[in-house]
Amino acid sequence: MSNLLQDYNPSGVGEINGNLLGLPFDYESANLIVFAVPWEVTVSYGAGTANGPQRILDASIQLDLFDFDNPEGWKQGIYLVEIPQDILEKNHYYRDLAGQIIERLAQGKELTDAPDLTPVLTEINQASQQVNQWLFTQCQEAINRGKKVAVIGGDHSSPLGYFQALAEKYPDFGILHIDAHADLRDAYEGFEFSHASIMFNAMKIPQISKLVQVGLRDICHDEVNIINESNSRIVAYYDPAIKQQLYSGKTWIDLCQEIISHLPEYVHVSFDVDGLDPKLCPNTGTPVPGGLELEQSFCLFRELVKSGRKIIGFDVCEVGDDEWDGNVGARIVYKLANLTNLAQK
């Protein structure tokens, strides 16, 4: 790694070299390996997040590398594995097929009506499972080689294979989940691996002992029941309740410390950008008024590190197909990379 860094100037112009931030690392020399999952087959509202990884990569070149929390964080080595074009192509194919199912259901008709779409649904579920398996294999190999891993989606269904790989290494870990949605629907619209089902599927993994959700504000009755009946395995901080406490004089730091108190020692951060105020990522798939400011989320992550807990990995999902969304998404990825590095020391 020293050879790679010898001639590198962190204050210089970002080099367009296919890597995040133009950093001079490869798979071998990097400590943090980032996998892109350009997949949004089951999105039920706005499309475009399959291009999120490319938007983040393109925008990252414009970021300056000095980070106030970890000025030397870039030296850990961050490497983005090439965005898999075969998955992106499959995404376009299956996205069109999924659109037929979503349209049929929106019309109040059965999938078994002519033409029968149930075989199409089966095919989509199998394709999604193949993407999960691919990611599981990639993440497990990286983890076994002593790397930290991060995932950039695509929609929020993207990191499931990564969760499963983490579960092979950590017998007990929690997820700190930033999102406007609880994502606790059981096979939403029939899609077993729907973006709206990621945390429902995560809860099938016994090693995930805690799910702490922050910013929820668009949620269905069934999801609230799942949270309420989880015996505190799932803890929800709803956005209206957060705001009410802040308006009443409670400090965000106090709230952050309360939120973090529910989490175990090892924590994965799952960041759906629609958890933020939509002015920050307006082209995300399912924007909802309200939400967190960017620095509010960073403050929460800082308190997580200060608490002595270890960030074992993170995912950033639902970044829209737009230059500004990519800019914000790149900043989230870099901040979490640096705080993950800090939490290992």
Short mmCIF file of C-alpha atoms in Angstrom, two decimals:
data_model
loop_
_atom_site.label_atom_id
_atom_site.label_comp_id
_atom_site.label_asym_id
_atom_site.label_seq_id
_atom_site.Cartn_x
_atom_site.Cartn_y
_atom_site.Cartn_z
CA MET A 1 0.00 0.00 0.00
CA SER A 2 2.88 2.38 0.72
CA ASN A 3 3.88 2.29 -2.95
CA LEU A 4 0.38 3.29 -3.98
CA LEU A 5 0.39 6.23 -1.58
CA GLN A 6 3.93 7.42 -2.22
CA ASP A 7 3.04 9.76 -5.06
CA TYR A 8 -0.58 10.38 -4.11
CA ASN A 9 -1.63 13.90 -3.16
CA PRO A 10 -4.91 13.90 -1.17
CA SER A 11 -5.33 17.61 -1.92
CA GLY A 12 -4.94 17.13 -5.65
CA VAL A 13 -7.54 16.84 -8.40
CA GLY A 14 -9.70 13.71 -8.13
CA GLU A 15 -8.59 11.21 -10.76
CA ILE A 16 -11.25 9.47 -12.84
CA ASN A 17 -9.81 5.97 -12.40
CA GLY A 18 -12.97 3.94 -11.78
CA ASN A 19 -12.56 4.04 -8.01
CA LEU A 20 -14.52 6.00 -5.41
CA LEU A 21 -13.04 9.45 -4.80
CA GLY A 22 -10.34 8.66 -7.35
CA LEU A 23 -8.36 6.90 -4.62
CA PRO A 24 -5.28 4.88 -5.64
CA PHE A 25 -6.26 1.52 -4.16
CA ASP A 26 -7.07 -1.92 -5.51
CA TYR A 27 -8.76 -4.96 -3.97
CA GLU A 28 -5.56 -6.20 -2.35
CA SER A 29 -4.44 -2.92 -0.78
CA ALA A 30 -7.83 -1.64 0.38
CA ASN A 31 -9.23 -2.27 3.85
CA LEU A 32 -12.81 -1.46 2.79
CA ILE A 33 -14.26 -3.23 -0.25
CA VAL A 34 -17.41 -1.66 -1.70
CA PHE A 35 -19.81 -3.71 -3.82
CA ALA A 36 -22.35 -2.06 -6.10
CA VAL A 37 -25.71 -3.78 -6.59
CA PRO A 38 -27.50 -1.98 -9.47
CA TRP A 39 -30.83 -3.67 -8.80
CA GLU A 40 -34.29 -2.13 -8.43
CA VAL A 41 -36.57 -4.73 -10.03
CA THR A 42 -39.35 -4.41 -7.43
CA VAL A 43 -39.54 -0.63 -7.02
CA SER A 44 -43.17 0.35 -6.68
CA TYR A 45 -43.00 4.11 -7.26
CA GLY A 46 -40.10 6.01 -8.84
CA ALA A 47 -37.36 4.25 -10.79
CA GLY A 48 -33.70 5.13 -11.29
CA THR A 49 -31.94 3.83 -8.18
CA ALA A 50 -30.23 1.08 -10.19
CA ASN A 51 -28.06 3.91 -11.51
CA GLY A 52 -27.35 5.10 -7.95
CA PRO A 53 -23.94 3.39 -7.72
CA GLN A 54 -22.76 5.05 -10.92
CA ARG A 55 -24.09 8.43 -9.77
CA ILE A 56 -22.24 8.06 -6.46
CA LEU A 57 -19.03 7.05 -8.26
CA ASP A 58 -19.27 9.99 -10.67
CA ALA A 59 -19.97 12.51 -7.89
CA SER A 60 -17.32 11.16 -5.52
CA ILE A 61 -14.50 12.59 -7.66
CA GLN A 62 -15.65 16.10 -6.65
CA LEU A 63 -15.39 15.48 -2.91
CA ASP A 64 -12.45 16.80 -0.91
CA LEU A 65 -10.83 14.11 1.22
CA PHE A 66 -10.42 15.94 4.52
CA ASP A 67 -12.98 14.48 6.91
CA PHE A 68 -13.55 16.28 10.21
CA ASP A 69 -14.15 13.04 12.10
CA ASN A 70 -11.24 11.11 10.61
CA PRO A 71 -8.88 13.33 8.54
CA GLU A 72 -6.64 10.40 7.59
CA GLY A 73 -9.56 8.01 7.01
CA TRP A 74 -8.92 7.75 3.29
CA LYS A 75 -5.60 6.04 4.03
CA GLN A 76 -7.42 2.90 5.18
CA GLY A 77 -7.90 2.09 1.50
CA ILE A 78 -11.35 2.18 -0.09
CA TYR A 79 -11.98 0.21 -3.26
CA LEU A 80 -15.15 -0.03 -5.34
CA VAL A 81 -15.37 -3.32 -7.22
CA GLU A 82 -16.41 -2.61 -10.81
CA ILE A 83 -20.17 -2.09 -11.12
CA PRO A 84 -21.51 -5.40 -12.52
CA GLN A 85 -23.02 -4.60 -15.90
CA ASP A 86 -24.61 -8.04 -16.21
CA ILE A 87 -26.70 -7.37 -13.09
CA LEU A 88 -27.66 -3.94 -14.44
CA GLU A 89 -28.81 -5.53 -17.72
CA LYS A 90 -30.81 -8.21 -15.90
CA ASN A 91 -32.31 -5.46 -13.78
CA HIS A 92 -33.70 -3.68 -16.86
CA TYR A 93 -35.16 -6.95 -18.18
CA TYR A 94 -36.83 -8.02 -14.93
CA ARG A 95 -37.90 -4.47 -14.07
CA ASP A 96 -40.12 -4.44 -17.17
CA LEU A 97 -41.63 -7.78 -16.18
CA ALA A 98 -42.23 -6.62 -12.60
CA GLY A 99 -44.01 -3.56 -13.96
CA GLN A 100 -46.65 -5.85 -15.48
CA ILE A 101 -47.29 -7.44 -12.08
CA ILE A 102 -47.44 -4.11 -10.26
CA GLU A 103 -49.86 -2.73 -12.85
CA ARG A 104 -52.09 -5.83 -12.63
CA LEU A 105 -52.30 -5.58 -8.84
CA ALA A 106 -52.96 -1.83 -8.99
CA GLN A 107 -55.98 -2.60 -11.16
CA GLY A 108 -57.33 -4.92 -8.46
CA LYS A 109 -56.97 -7.98 -10.69
CA GLU A 110 -55.51 -11.41 -9.90
CA LEU A 111 -52.14 -12.54 -11.24
CA THR A 112 -53.86 -15.72 -12.43
CA ASP A 113 -56.11 -13.74 -14.78
CA ALA A 114 -55.22 -14.10 -18.46
CA PRO A 115 -52.43 -13.83 -19.26
CA ASP A 116 -51.29 -15.70 -16.12
CA LEU A 117 -48.44 -13.75 -14.53
CA THR A 118 -47.61 -16.19 -11.70
CA PRO A 119 -44.75 -17.79 -13.70
CA VAL A 120 -43.33 -14.29 -14.22
CA LEU A 121 -43.45 -13.65 -10.48
CA THR A 122 -41.62 -16.92 -9.83
CA GLU A 123 -38.96 -15.98 -12.37
CA ILE A 124 -38.44 -12.55 -10.76
CA ASN A 125 -38.15 -14.06 -7.28
CA GLN A 126 -35.56 -16.53 -8.57
CA ALA A 127 -33.57 -13.77 -10.28
CA SER A 128 -33.58 -11.71 -7.07
CA GLN A 129 -32.40 -14.74 -5.11
CA GLN A 130 -29.52 -15.18 -7.57
CA VAL A 131 -28.42 -11.58 -6.97
CA ASN A 132 -28.59 -12.20 -3.19
CA GLN A 133 -26.46 -15.32 -3.60
CA TRP A 134 -23.93 -13.49 -5.76
CA LEU A 135 -23.57 -10.73 -3.17
CA PHE A 136 -23.35 -13.25 -0.32
CA THR A 137 -20.47 -15.02 -2.07
CA GLN A 138 -18.62 -11.78 -2.86
CA CYS A 139 -19.02 -10.39 0.67
CA GLN A 140 -18.10 -13.62 2.38
CA GLU A 141 -14.89 -13.90 0.36
CA ALA A 142 -13.92 -10.32 1.22
CA ILE A 143 -14.74 -10.79 4.92
CA ASN A 144 -12.74 -14.04 5.00
CA ARG A 145 -9.78 -12.10 3.62
CA GLY A 146 -9.98 -9.70 6.55
CA LYS A 147 -11.70 -6.87 4.68
CA LYS A 148 -14.50 -4.62 5.81
CA VAL A 149 -17.38 -4.49 3.35
CA ALA A 150 -19.91 -1.89 2.25
CA VAL A 151 -22.73 -2.12 -0.28
CA ILE A 152 -24.20 0.56 -2.53
CA GLY A 153 -27.68 -0.14 -3.96
CA GLY A 154 -29.90 -0.11 -6.02
CA ASP A 155 -33.08 -0.27 -4.07
CA HIS A 156 -33.15 -1.37 -0.46
CA SER A 157 -33.54 -5.05 -1.30
CA SER A 158 -29.85 -4.92 -2.32
CA PRO A 159 -27.97 -5.75 0.91
CA LEU A 160 -29.71 -8.99 1.96
CA GLY A 161 -26.87 -11.24 0.79
CA TYR A 162 -24.48 -8.99 2.72
CA PHE A 163 -26.54 -9.38 5.92
CA GLN A 164 -26.34 -13.15 5.46
CA ALA A 165 -22.56 -12.98 5.02
CA LEU A 166 -22.19 -10.87 8.19
CA ALA A 167 -24.26 -13.48 10.04
CA GLU A 168 -21.64 -16.10 9.14
CA LYS A 169 -19.00 -14.05 10.98
CA TYR A 170 -20.90 -12.36 13.81
CA PRO A 171 -23.13 -14.49 16.08
CA ASP A 172 -24.83 -11.35 17.43
CA PHE A 173 -25.18 -7.99 15.72
CA GLY A 174 -27.69 -5.19 15.34
CA ILE A 175 -28.84 -3.02 12.46
CA LEU A 176 -29.19 0.75 12.78
CA HIS A 177 -31.69 1.50 10.03
CA ILE A 178 -32.26 5.01 8.65
CA ASP A 179 -35.41 5.09 6.52
CA ALA A 180 -38.77 6.71 5.90
CA HIS A 181 -40.20 3.19 5.68
CA ALA A 182 -40.05 0.20 8.01
CA ASP A 183 -39.52 -2.27 5.12
CA LEU A 184 -41.25 -4.96 7.19
CA ARG A 185 -43.78 -6.10 4.59
CA ASP A 186 -44.01 -9.81 3.91
CA ALA A 187 -43.32 -10.32 0.18
CA TYR A 188 -44.79 -6.95 -0.83
CA GLU A 189 -46.74 -7.21 -4.10
CA GLY A 190 -45.76 -10.88 -4.19
CA PHE A 191 -42.05 -10.14 -4.53
CA GLU A 192 -40.24 -12.19 -1.90
CA PHE A 193 -37.22 -9.89 -2.09
CA SER A 194 -39.07 -6.58 -2.47
CA HIS A 195 -37.39 -3.32 -1.46
CA ALA A 196 -40.28 -3.03 1.02
CA SER A 197 -39.43 -6.43 2.55
CA ILE A 198 -35.70 -6.10 3.29
CA MET A 199 -36.07 -5.83 7.07
CA PHE A 200 -38.79 -8.49 7.17
CA ASN A 201 -36.25 -10.78 5.50
CA ALA A 202 -33.43 -9.56 7.74
CA MET A 203 -35.47 -10.54 10.79
CA LYS A 204 -35.37 -14.16 9.55
CA ILE A 205 -31.62 -14.10 10.29
CA PRO A 206 -31.29 -15.17 13.96
CA GLN A 207 -27.88 -13.53 14.40
CA ILE A 208 -29.52 -10.11 13.98
CA SER A 209 -30.53 -9.54 17.58
CA LYS A 210 -31.75 -5.95 17.22
CA LEU A 211 -33.20 -3.68 14.57
CA VAL A 212 -33.34 0.00 15.53
CA GLN A 213 -35.21 2.09 12.97
CA VAL A 214 -34.94 5.89 12.78
CA GLY A 215 -36.99 8.36 10.74
CA LEU A 216 -39.99 6.15 9.92
CA ARG A 217 -42.98 8.14 8.71
CA ASP A 218 -44.70 6.11 5.97
CA ILE A 219 -45.84 2.81 7.46
CA CYS A 220 -48.73 0.35 7.33
CA HIS A 221 -50.75 -1.23 10.14
CA ASP A 222 -49.16 -4.66 9.70
CA GLU A 223 -45.67 -3.20 10.09
CA VAL A 224 -46.61 -1.36 13.28
CA ASN A 225 -48.01 -4.63 14.64
CA ILE A 226 -44.77 -6.46 13.77
CA ILE A 227 -42.78 -3.80 15.63
CA ASN A 228 -45.11 -3.82 18.64
CA GLU A 229 -45.11 -7.63 18.85
CA SER A 230 -41.35 -8.10 18.39
CA ASN A 231 -40.55 -8.21 22.14
CA SER A 232 -38.29 -5.17 21.58
CA ARG A 233 -36.18 -6.95 18.96
CA ILE A 234 -37.35 -4.11 16.72
CA VAL A 235 -37.29 -0.59 18.16
CA ALA A 236 -38.81 2.20 16.08
CA TYR A 237 -38.14 5.92 16.35
CA TYR A 238 -40.91 7.44 14.26
CA ASP A 239 -40.14 10.76 12.63
CA PRO A 240 -43.22 12.60 14.03
CA ALA A 241 -42.30 11.46 17.55
CA ILE A 242 -38.68 12.53 17.05
CA LYS A 243 -39.79 15.96 15.87
CA GLN A 244 -42.25 16.36 18.75
CA GLN A 245 -39.49 15.63 21.28
CA LEU A 246 -37.13 18.08 19.58
CA TYR A 247 -39.83 20.75 19.48
CA SER A 248 -40.39 20.14 23.20
CA GLY A 249 -36.76 20.90 24.02
CA LYS A 250 -35.07 17.50 24.04
CA THR A 251 -31.65 17.65 22.42
CA TRP A 252 -30.77 15.54 19.41
CA ILE A 253 -27.63 14.32 21.23
CA ASP A 254 -29.79 12.95 24.06
CA LEU A 255 -32.07 11.27 21.55
CA CYS A 256 -29.09 9.79 19.69
CA GLN A 257 -27.70 8.31 22.88
CA GLU A 258 -31.11 6.83 23.71
CA ILE A 259 -31.40 5.34 20.21
CA ILE A 260 -27.92 3.81 20.43
CA SER A 261 -28.54 2.35 23.89
CA HIS A 262 -30.73 -0.32 22.28
CA LEU A 263 -27.95 -1.63 20.06
CA PRO A 264 -25.48 -4.46 20.77
CA GLU A 265 -21.69 -4.15 20.47
CA TYR A 266 -21.54 -4.88 16.74
CA VAL A 267 -23.67 -2.74 14.45
CA HIS A 268 -24.38 -2.61 10.75
CA VAL A 269 -25.68 0.74 9.44
CA SER A 270 -28.36 0.41 6.75
CA PHE A 271 -28.99 3.83 5.22
CA ASP A 272 -31.93 4.35 2.88
CA VAL A 273 -31.54 7.94 1.71
CA ASP A 274 -35.31 8.51 1.80
CA GLY A 275 -34.82 8.64 5.57
CA LEU A 276 -33.44 12.12 4.93
CA ASP A 277 -35.42 15.25 4.13
CA PRO A 278 -36.22 14.76 0.41
CA LYS A 279 -34.56 18.05 -0.52
CA LEU A 280 -31.31 16.11 -0.07
CA CYS A 281 -32.17 13.18 -2.35
CA PRO A 282 -35.28 14.28 -4.25
CA ASN A 283 -34.98 11.58 -6.91
CA THR A 284 -35.05 8.63 -4.54
CA GLY A 285 -37.61 5.93 -5.31
CA THR A 286 -40.19 6.76 -2.64
CA PRO A 287 -39.62 10.26 -1.21
CA VAL A 288 -41.62 11.29 1.87
CA PRO A 289 -41.84 14.79 3.42
CA GLY A 290 -40.05 15.13 6.75
CA GLY A 291 -36.99 13.17 7.75
CA LEU A 292 -33.49 13.87 8.99
CA GLU A 293 -30.95 16.46 7.97
CA LEU A 294 -27.64 15.02 6.77
CA GLU A 295 -25.71 16.27 9.79
CA GLN A 296 -28.36 14.81 12.10
CA SER A 297 -27.63 11.37 10.70
CA PHE A 298 -23.86 11.95 10.92
CA CYS A 299 -24.29 13.07 14.53
CA LEU A 300 -26.11 9.80 15.27
CA PHE A 301 -23.25 7.81 13.73
CA ARG A 302 -20.65 9.80 15.68
CA GLU A 303 -22.47 8.98 18.92
CA LEU A 304 -22.53 5.34 17.86
CA VAL A 305 -18.73 5.36 17.56
CA LYS A 306 -18.31 7.34 20.80
CA SER A 307 -20.36 4.71 22.63
CA GLY A 308 -17.62 2.16 21.96
CA ARG A 309 -19.73 0.08 19.58
CA LYS A 310 -18.15 -1.27 16.43
CA ILE A 311 -19.55 -0.49 12.98
CA ILE A 312 -19.02 -3.81 11.19
CA GLY A 313 -20.29 -2.54 7.85
CA PHE A 314 -22.85 -0.40 6.08
CA ASP A 315 -25.06 -0.08 3.05
CA VAL A 316 -26.34 3.03 1.28
CA CYS A 317 -29.42 2.47 -0.87
CA GLU A 318 -32.10 4.21 -2.93
CA VAL A 319 -29.88 6.99 -4.30
CA GLY A 320 -31.69 8.44 -7.33
CA ASP A 321 -30.46 8.87 -10.89
CA ASP A 322 -29.43 12.50 -10.56
CA GLU A 323 -26.22 14.45 -10.06
CA TRP A 324 -27.30 16.05 -6.76
CA ASP A 325 -28.54 12.75 -5.30
CA GLY A 326 -25.21 11.19 -6.26
CA ASN A 327 -23.37 14.05 -4.55
CA VAL A 328 -25.22 13.51 -1.27
CA GLY A 329 -24.94 9.73 -1.57
CA ALA A 330 -21.18 9.94 -2.09
CA ARG A 331 -20.83 12.04 1.07
CA ILE A 332 -22.79 9.46 3.07
CA VAL A 333 -20.61 6.62 1.76
CA TYR A 334 -17.39 8.48 2.57
CA LYS A 335 -18.56 9.51 6.04
CA LEU A 336 -19.60 5.98 6.93
CA ALA A 337 -16.34 4.62 5.53
CA ASN A 338 -14.37 6.95 7.79
CA LEU A 339 -16.49 6.31 10.88
CA THR A 340 -16.31 2.55 10.29
CA ASN A 341 -12.54 2.90 10.19
CA LEU A 342 -12.59 4.99 13.37
CA ALA A 343 -14.75 2.41 15.16
CA GLN A 344 -12.11 -0.28 14.54
CA LYS A 345 -9.40 1.59 16.44
#
